[in-house]
CSV table of C-alpha atoms in Angstrom, one decimal:
chain,number,residue,atom,x,y,z
A,1117,MET,CA,20.5,33.7,28.9
A,1118,LYS,CA,21.2,31.5,32.0
A,1119,GLY,CA,17.7,32.0,33.3
A,1120,ASN,CA,16.2,30.8,30.0
A,1121,LYS,CA,17.7,27.3,30.4
A,1122,GLU,CA,15.9,26.8,33.7
A,1123,ASN,CA,12.6,28.1,32.3
A,1124,TRP,CA,11.8,25.0,30.3
A,1125,LYS,CA,11.8,22.9,33.5
A,1126,LYS,CA,9.0,25.1,34.9
A,1127,LYS,CA,6.9,24.6,31.7
A,1128,LEU,CA,7.6,20.9,31.4
A,1129,PRO,CA,4.2,19.8,32.8
A,1130,LEU,CA,2.6,22.1,30.2
A,1131,TYR,CA,4.6,20.5,27.4
A,1132,ILE,CA,3.5,17.0,28.6
A,1133,LEU,CA,-0.1,18.1,28.7
A,1134,ILE,CA,0.0,19.5,25.2
A,1135,ALA,CA,1.7,16.3,23.9
A,1136,PHE,CA,-1.0,14.1,25.7
A,1137,LEU,CA,-3.8,16.2,24.1
A,1138,VAL,CA,-2.3,16.0,20.6
A,1139,ALA,CA,-1.8,12.2,21.0
A,1140,THR,CA,-5.4,11.8,22.2
A,1141,ILE,CA,-6.9,13.9,19.3
A,1142,ALA,CA,-4.8,11.9,16.8
A,1143,TYR,CA,-5.9,8.6,18.3
A,1144,ILE,CA,-9.6,9.7,18.1
A,1145,PHE,CA,-9.2,10.4,14.4
A,1146,ILE,CA,-7.0,7.4,13.5
A,1147,ALA,CA,-8.6,4.6,15.5
A,1148,PRO,CA,-12.0,4.6,13.7
A,1149,VAL,CA,-10.2,4.2,10.3
A,1150,TYR,CA,-8.5,1.0,11.5
A,1151,ILE,CA,-11.7,-0.3,13.1
A,1152,ILE,CA,-13.7,0.3,10.0
A,1153,LYS,CA,-11.0,-1.3,7.8
A,1154,ASN,CA,-10.9,-4.4,10.1
A,1155,ILE,CA,-14.7,-4.8,10.0
A,1156,GLN,CA,-14.7,-4.5,6.2
A,1157,GLU,CA,-12.1,-7.2,5.9
A,1158,ASP,CA,-13.9,-9.3,8.4
A,1159,SER,CA,-17.2,-9.0,6.5
A,1160,LYS,CA,-15.6,-10.8,3.5
A,1161,LYS,CA,-15.0,-13.9,5.6
A,1162,PRO,CA,-17.6,-16.6,6.3
A,1163,LYS,CA,-19.8,-15.9,9.3
A,1164,GLU,CA,-18.1,-18.6,11.4
A,1165,GLU,CA,-14.6,-17.1,11.0
A,1166,ARG,CA,-15.5,-13.5,11.7
A,1167,VAL,CA,-13.9,-11.8,14.7
A,1168,TYR,CA,-16.1,-8.6,14.8
A,1169,SER,CA,-19.4,-10.4,14.7
A,1170,THR,CA,-22.5,-8.7,16.0
A,1171,SER,CA,-24.5,-11.9,16.5
A,1172,PRO,CA,-23.5,-14.5,19.2
């Protein structure tokens, strides 16, 4: 079992890559929800106070 403890160090870059991919996919799905929610709340405000305004 001694060789098994050293084995995870060889696979560490793979684990980092998998964690990065999972975080990226989660961000892609979660970020639009917050953006849409912010725009919906912003659209209730008067035009002068809006943050996410499309017009200059």
